[in-house]
Coordinates of C-alpha atoms and ligand atoms in Angstrom, one line a residue:
X1 CA 88.0 122.2 127.6
X2 CA 85.4 123.0 125.0
X3 CA 82.6 120.5 124.5
X4 CA 81.5 120.0 120.9
X5 CA 78.5 117.9 119.8
X6 CA 79.3 115.7 116.8
X7 CA 77.2 113.1 115.0
X8 CA 78.3 109.5 114.5
X9 CA 78.0 107.6 111.4
X10 CA 75.4 104.9 112.0
X11 CA 77.6 101.9 111.4
X12 CA 80.1 102.8 114.1
X13 CA 77.6 103.2 116.9
X14 CA 77.1 99.7 118.2
X15 CA 80.8 99.1 118.2
X16 CA 81.4 102.1 120.4
X17 CA 78.5 101.1 122.7
X18 CA 80.1 97.7 123.1
X19 CA 83.3 99.3 124.4
X20 CA 85.4 99.9 121.3
X21 CA 87.6 102.8 122.4
X22 CA 88.9 104.4 119.2
X23 CA 87.1 107.0 117.0
X24 CA 87.9 105.8 113.5
X25 CA 88.6 108.4 110.8
X26 CA 85.2 107.9 109.1
X27 CA 83.1 107.6 112.3
X28 CA 82.1 111.3 112.4
X29 CA 79.6 112.8 109.9
X30 CA 80.0 116.5 110.6
X31 CA 83.8 116.6 110.6
X32 CA 83.7 120.5 110.2
X33 CA 82.9 120.5 114.0
X34 CA 86.3 119.1 114.7
X35 CA 88.5 122.2 115.3
X36 CA 90.8 122.1 118.2
X37 CA 92.5 118.9 119.3
X38 CA 91.7 118.2 122.9
X39 CA 88.1 119.3 122.6
X40 CA 85.7 117.0 124.4
X41 CA 83.4 115.5 121.8
X42 CA 79.8 114.6 122.8
X43 CA 79.0 111.9 120.3
X44 CA 75.4 111.5 119.3
X45 CA 73.4 109.3 117.0
X46 CA 71.1 110.4 114.1
X47 CA 68.3 111.2 116.6
X48 CA 70.7 113.3 118.7
X49 CA 70.7 110.6 121.3
X50 CA 73.8 110.6 123.5
X51 CA 76.3 107.7 122.7
X52 CA 79.6 108.6 124.4
X53 CA 82.1 111.3 125.3
X54 CA 85.5 111.4 123.8
X55 CA 88.4 113.7 123.1
X56 CA 89.6 114.9 119.7
X57 CA 93.2 113.9 119.0
X58 CA 94.7 112.9 115.7
X59 CA 96.9 109.8 115.6
X60 CA 97.9 107.4 112.9
X61 CA 95.1 105.1 113.9
X62 CA 92.2 107.4 114.4
X63 CA 91.0 110.9 115.4
X64 CA 90.3 110.4 119.1
X65 CA 89.5 108.1 122.0
X66 CA 86.3 107.4 123.9
X67 CA 86.5 108.6 127.5
X68 CA 83.1 107.5 128.9
X69 CA 79.7 106.1 127.9
X70 CA 78.0 108.1 130.7
X71 CA 76.3 111.3 129.7
X72 CA 76.7 113.0 133.1
X73 CA 80.4 112.2 133.5
X74 CA 82.4 115.4 133.5
X75 CA 85.8 115.3 131.8
X76 CA 87.6 117.3 134.4
X77 CA 90.6 116.9 136.8
X78 CA 88.7 114.3 138.9
X79 CA 88.1 112.2 135.8
X80 CA 91.9 112.0 135.1
X81 CA 92.8 111.5 138.7
X82 CA 90.4 108.6 139.2
X83 CA 91.6 106.8 136.1
X84 CA 95.2 107.2 137.1
X85 CA 94.5 106.2 140.7
X86 CA 92.8 103.0 139.5
X87 CA 95.8 102.2 137.3
X88 CA 98.2 102.7 140.1
X89 CA 96.3 100.5 142.4
X90 CA 96.2 97.8 139.7
X91 CA 100.1 97.8 139.8
X92 CA 100.4 97.9 143.6
X93 CA 102.4 94.7 143.6
X94 CA 104.9 96.0 141.2
X95 CA 105.5 99.1 143.2
X96 CA 106.4 96.9 146.1
X97 CA 108.8 94.6 144.2
X98 CA 112.4 95.7 144.9
X99 CA 113.7 93.4 142.2
X100 CA 111.8 95.2 139.4
X101 CA 111.8 99.0 139.4
X102 CA 110.6 99.7 135.9
X103 CA 107.1 99.0 134.6
X104 CA 104.1 100.5 132.9
X105 CA 101.7 102.4 135.2
X106 CA 99.1 103.5 132.6
X107 CA 98.5 101.7 129.3
X108 CA 96.3 104.0 127.2
X109 CA 92.9 102.5 126.3
X110 CA 93.7 99.5 128.5
X111 CA 93.4 101.8 131.5
X112 CA 90.6 103.9 130.0
X113 CA 92.3 106.8 128.2
X114 CA 93.8 106.0 124.7
X115 CA 96.8 108.0 123.5
X116 CA 98.4 108.2 126.9
X117 CA 100.9 106.0 128.6
X118 CA 102.9 106.4 131.8
X119 CA 105.9 104.4 132.7
X120 CA 107.8 104.2 136.0
X121 CA 111.6 104.0 136.2
X122 CA 112.8 103.8 139.7
X123 CA 111.1 106.9 141.1
X124 CA 110.8 108.8 137.8
X125 CA 107.7 108.9 135.7
X126 CA 107.7 109.1 131.9
X127 CA 104.5 110.2 130.2
X128 CA 104.0 109.5 126.5
X129 CA 101.6 111.8 124.7
X130 CA 100.4 110.3 121.3
X131 CA 98.5 113.3 120.1
X132 CA 98.3 117.0 120.5
X133 CA 94.8 116.4 121.8
X134 CA 95.8 114.4 124.9
X135 CA 98.7 116.7 125.4
X136 CA 96.3 119.4 126.2
X137 CA 95.4 117.5 129.4
X138 CA 99.0 117.7 130.6
X139 CA 98.2 119.8 133.6
X140 CA 95.5 117.4 134.8
X141 CA 97.8 114.3 134.4
X142 CA 100.8 115.9 136.1
X143 CA 98.6 117.2 138.9
X144 CA 97.2 113.7 139.4
X145 CA 100.7 112.2 139.6
X146 CA 101.6 114.9 142.1
X147 CA 98.6 114.1 144.2
X148 CA 98.7 110.3 144.0
X149 CA 102.4 109.4 144.0
X150 CA 105.8 110.3 145.4
X151 CA 108.4 110.7 142.7
X152 CA 111.8 112.0 142.0
X153 CA 110.9 113.6 138.7
X154 CA 108.5 113.5 135.7
X155 CA 109.6 113.4 132.1
X156 CA 107.6 113.3 128.9
X157 CA 107.8 112.3 125.2
X158 CA 105.6 114.2 122.8
X159 CA 105.0 111.6 120.0
X160 CA 102.7 113.6 117.7
X161 CA 104.8 115.0 115.0
X162 CA 103.4 114.0 111.5
X163 CA 103.4 110.2 111.3
X164 CA 103.5 109.8 115.1
X165 CA 107.1 110.9 115.4
X166 CA 108.7 112.2 118.5
X167 CA 109.2 116.0 118.9
X168 CA 112.7 116.6 120.0
X169 CA 112.7 118.8 123.1
X170 CA 113.9 119.0 126.7
X171 CA 111.6 116.3 128.1
X172 CA 111.8 117.3 131.8
X173 CA 108.6 118.4 133.4
X174 CA 109.0 118.7 137.1
X175 CA 110.6 117.4 140.3
X176 CA 114.3 116.8 140.3
X177 CA 116.3 116.3 137.1
X178 CA 117.8 112.8 136.9
X179 CA 121.4 112.1 136.4
X180 CA 121.2 109.9 133.4
X181 CA 121.7 107.1 132.9
X182 CA 119.8 106.0 135.9
X183 CA 120.0 102.3 136.8
X184 CA 116.7 100.4 137.1
X185 CA 116.2 96.8 138.0
X186 CA 114.3 94.1 136.2
X187 CA 114.0 90.8 138.0
X188 CA 117.3 91.6 139.7
X189 CA 119.2 92.6 136.5
X190 CA 120.4 96.1 136.2
X191 CA 119.6 98.3 133.2
X192 CA 120.8 101.8 132.3
X193 CA 118.0 104.1 131.2
X194 CA 118.0 107.7 129.9
X195 CA 114.8 109.7 130.0
X196 CA 116.0 112.8 128.3
X197 CA 117.9 111.6 125.2
X198 CA 115.5 111.7 122.4
X199 CA 112.7 109.3 121.5
X200 CA 114.0 106.1 123.1
X201 CA 114.9 105.3 126.7
X202 CA 116.9 102.1 125.9
X203 CA 114.6 99.5 127.3
X204 CA 111.3 97.9 126.1
X205 CA 109.4 97.1 129.2
X206 CA 106.9 94.8 127.5
X207 CA 109.5 92.0 127.1
X208 CA 110.0 91.5 130.8
X209 CA 108.5 88.0 131.1
X210 CA 110.3 86.9 127.9
X211 CA 113.7 88.1 129.2
X212 CA 113.1 86.4 132.6
X213 CA 112.2 83.1 130.9
X214 CA 115.2 83.2 128.6
X215 CA 117.5 83.9 131.6
X216 CA 116.0 81.3 133.8
X217 CA 115.2 78.4 131.5
X218 CA 117.0 78.7 128.2
X219 CA 120.4 80.6 128.4
X220 CA 122.6 78.3 130.4
X221 CA 125.6 77.1 128.5
X222 CA 124.2 78.3 125.1
X223 CA 125.6 80.3 122.2
X224 CA 123.0 83.0 121.4
X225 CA 122.5 85.2 118.4
X226 CA 120.5 88.3 119.3
X227 CA 119.3 90.0 116.2
X228 CA 118.0 93.6 116.1
X229 CA 119.7 93.8 119.4
X230 CA 119.3 97.5 120.1
X231 CA 120.8 98.1 123.6
X232 CA 121.4 94.4 124.1
X233 CA 118.7 93.7 126.7
X234 CA 118.2 90.1 125.6
X235 CA 122.0 89.5 125.4
X236 CA 122.5 90.8 129.0
X237 CA 119.7 88.5 130.3
X238 CA 121.3 85.6 128.4
X239 CA 124.7 86.3 129.9
X240 CA 123.2 86.7 133.4
X241 CA 121.6 83.3 132.8
X242 CA 124.9 81.7 132.1
X243 CA 125.1 81.7 128.3
X244 CA 128.4 80.6 126.9
X245 CA 128.5 83.5 124.5
X246 CA 126.2 86.0 123.0
X247 CA 126.4 87.7 119.6
X248 CA 124.4 91.0 119.3
X249 CA 123.8 92.4 115.9
X250 CA 122.2 95.8 115.2
X251 CA 122.5 98.3 112.4
X252 CA 122.7 101.4 114.6
X253 CA 126.1 102.6 115.6
X254 CA 124.9 103.7 119.0
X255 CA 123.9 100.1 119.8
X256 CA 127.5 99.1 120.4
X257 CA 128.3 101.5 123.2
X258 CA 124.9 101.1 124.7
X259 CA 125.3 97.3 124.8
X260 CA 128.7 97.6 126.3
X261 CA 127.2 99.8 129.0
X262 CA 124.5 97.3 129.8
X263 CA 127.0 94.5 130.1
X264 CA 129.3 96.6 132.2
X265 CA 126.8 97.7 134.8
X266 CA 126.1 94.0 135.5
X267 CA 129.8 93.2 135.8
X268 CA 129.8 91.1 132.7
X269 CA 133.0 91.0 130.7
X270 CA 131.8 92.3 127.4
X271 CA 135.0 91.2 125.7
X272 CA 133.7 87.6 125.9
X273 CA 130.7 88.6 123.8
X274 CA 130.4 89.8 120.2
X275 CA 128.7 93.1 119.6
X276 CA 128.4 93.8 115.9
X277 CA 127.2 96.9 114.1
X278 CA 125.9 95.5 110.9
X279 CA 122.8 95.0 108.8
X280 CA 121.3 91.7 110.1
X281 CA 120.5 90.6 106.6
X282 CA 124.2 90.8 105.6
X283 CA 125.1 89.0 108.8
X284 CA 122.7 86.1 108.0
X285 CA 124.5 85.7 104.7
X286 CA 127.9 85.8 106.3
X287 CA 126.9 83.3 109.0
X288 CA 125.4 80.9 106.5
X289 CA 128.6 81.1 104.3
X290 CA 130.8 80.5 107.4
X291 CA 128.4 77.7 108.5
X292 CA 128.0 79.3 111.9
X293 CA 125.4 77.7 114.0
X294 CA 123.8 79.0 117.3
X295 CA 122.0 77.1 120.0
X296 CA 119.5 80.0 120.2
X297 CA 118.5 82.8 117.9
X298 CA 116.4 85.7 119.1
X299 CA 114.4 87.6 116.5
X300 CA 112.8 90.8 117.7
X301 CA 112.6 93.1 114.7
X302 CA 110.7 96.4 114.4
X303 CA 107.4 96.1 112.5
X304 CA 109.0 98.1 109.7
X305 CA 112.6 98.9 108.9
X306 CA 114.4 100.2 106.0
X307 CA 118.2 99.9 105.6
X308 CA 120.4 100.8 102.7
X309 CA 119.9 97.5 101.0
X310 CA 116.8 96.0 102.5
X311 CA 113.3 96.8 103.5
X312 CA 111.7 94.6 106.2
X313 CA 108.0 94.6 106.9
X314 CA 106.9 92.2 109.6
X315 CA 103.6 91.4 108.0
X316 CA 105.3 90.6 104.6
X317 CA 108.8 89.3 105.5
X318 CA 108.6 87.5 108.8
X319 CA 108.6 84.1 107.2
X320 CA 111.8 84.9 105.3
X321 CA 113.4 86.2 108.4
X322 CA 112.6 82.9 110.1
X323 CA 114.0 80.9 107.2
X324 CA 117.3 82.8 107.6
X325 CA 117.3 82.1 111.3
X326 CA 116.5 78.4 110.8
X327 CA 119.5 78.1 108.5
X328 CA 121.9 79.1 111.3
X329 CA 120.2 77.4 114.3
X330 CA 121.5 74.0 115.6
X331 CA 119.4 70.9 115.6
X332 CA 117.5 70.9 118.9
X333 CA 118.2 74.6 119.1
X334 CA 115.7 77.3 120.0
X335 CA 114.4 80.3 118.0
X336 CA 112.6 83.0 119.9
X337 CA 110.4 84.7 117.4
X338 CA 108.9 88.0 118.5
X339 CA 106.9 90.7 116.9
X340 CA 105.2 93.9 118.0
X341 CA 103.3 94.3 114.8
X342 CA 99.6 95.0 115.5
X343 CA 98.4 94.3 112.0
X344 CA 98.3 90.6 112.4
X345 CA 97.4 88.3 115.3
X346 CA 99.0 85.2 116.9
X347 CA 97.2 82.8 114.6
X348 CA 98.7 84.5 111.6
X349 CA 102.1 84.6 113.3
X350 CA 101.9 80.9 113.9
X351 CA 101.1 80.4 110.2
X352 CA 104.3 82.4 109.2
X353 CA 106.2 80.1 111.5
X354 CA 104.6 77.0 110.1
X355 CA 105.2 78.1 106.5
X356 CA 108.9 78.9 107.2
X357 CA 109.5 75.5 108.5
X358 CA 107.6 73.8 105.7
X359 CA 109.7 75.6 103.1
X360 CA 112.9 74.6 104.8
X361 CA 111.7 71.0 105.3
X362 CA 112.5 71.1 109.0
X363 CA 110.3 69.9 111.9
X364 CA 109.6 72.1 114.9
X365 CA 107.8 72.2 118.1
X366 CA 106.2 75.3 119.8
X367 CA 107.5 75.2 123.4
X368 CA 105.8 78.4 124.8
X369 CA 104.1 81.6 123.8
X370 CA 103.9 85.0 125.4
X371 CA 101.8 88.2 125.0
X372 CA 101.9 91.4 126.9
X373 CA 102.6 91.4 130.6
X374 CA 99.8 92.4 133.0
X375 CA 101.1 96.0 133.5
X376 CA 100.5 96.5 129.8
X377 CA 96.7 96.2 130.4
X378 CA 94.5 95.6 127.4
X379 CA 90.8 95.4 126.8
X380 CA 89.1 92.7 124.8
X381 CA 87.3 95.2 122.7
X382 CA 90.5 96.5 121.2
X383 CA 92.5 93.6 119.9
X384 CA 95.1 95.9 118.2
X385 CA 96.2 97.0 121.6
X386 CA 97.3 93.4 122.4
X387 CA 100.2 93.7 119.9
X388 CA 103.0 91.6 121.4
X389 CA 103.5 88.0 120.2
X390 CA 106.5 85.9 121.2
X391 CA 106.9 82.2 120.3
X392 CA 109.6 79.9 121.6
X393 CA 110.3 77.3 118.9
X394 CA 112.4 74.2 119.2
X395 CA 113.9 72.8 116.0
X396 CA 113.6 69.0 115.9
Ligands
SAH1 N1 115.2 93.6 120.4 C1 115.5 94.9 121.0 C2 114.6 95.9 120.4 C3 114.7 96.1 118.9 S1 114.4 97.7 118.4 C4 115.3 94.8 122.5 O1 114.9 93.8 123.0 O2 115.6 95.8 123.2 C5 114.7 97.6 116.7 C6 116.2 97.7 116.4 O3 116.4 97.1 115.1 C7 116.8 99.0 116.4 O4 117.9 99.1 117.3 C8 117.3 99.2 114.9 O5 118.6 99.9 114.8 C9 117.5 97.7 114.5 N2 117.4 97.5 113.0 C10 116.6 97.9 112.1 N3 116.8 97.4 110.9 C11 117.9 96.6 111.1 C12 118.7 95.8 110.2 N4 118.4 95.7 108.9 N5 119.7 95.1 110.7 C13 120.0 95.2 112.0 N6 119.4 95.9 112.9 C14 118.3 96.6 112.4

């Protein structure tokens, strides 16, 4: 790859030297040097003194990621192999756990290379490329997986169309093609996963601890409303944990058959559960009117969503979402409030929760809190990477 020398804006230098991994949009003075994504950038200060090496790759959040603070480090195949090898050895325990066969192997900047993630699904690897720049290192990354692991096959998602969108394609790279859906296990529960069916695979790995906790400690005998239910992962874990009944609500048509599939592969009679395709904000109104009350309400919305009638933005509307949930949760019931929005932190999220209860004149207790599991490795210098916030709230 080409190596290009670029000069850093003074005010970004100490941050980078302290381990901040992202090159922000205004960090580079001579932007005209930025030509081909994937180029290795040698970042220097105003005296031409070396600061760091990075790669050029445009994402929503910046224009590239720092690769090393060592001037003599070569960004070659060995560089990628060593980072991936280290990431694999950090997850050794997970590879050896037969009850959980889906987890994250490489978590972007948390494992030293931003813009790249690699997930493991029972023998298959799925690589996510978040810029054209990192995609130019495909050969190195695939070669490293070949050298370091045994696998059935490798798939990829190119997530770098304008606005970070997925580029629709045949996502197969090498190995043996899977017969999808493949069944993976998470803490003993089966889950159907498709690696070559568009942007989504059907399962958000980062909620593993939350699903386990709900199944083991909360679900038994409960009626549960699972909002923004997608493929019904939380509903399945509730049912496996002995919930009396789950109600899954999602706007997307495909969510219904996907949820039926997840129930079925775990031998749960889906007829005993409600799977509703509807705008959740309409459902809240319906439930309030019918005076429905649930023992547990799970809120796991996307950071931003637009439906025909409503726009939801987690940073603006989470408090109101909570208020609607509070209205249909029983006394002593539980609300599981989750968000993957990286633009606010746990303290702010707790404030949304406090405000929602204040405005509904109800008392509450925070029972437990979760953030990302260990396979979603983060670094303290990049707080935005630690995006997941889940709070279990008991209504008093
Ligand atoms: N909680 C899920 C993941 C949610 S993904 C899980 O644990 O797997 C976000 C989902 O929200 C998508 O399936 C999308 O269809 C749904 N969604 C977005 N806006 C919605 C709305 N207004 N009403 C209901 N569902 C909505």
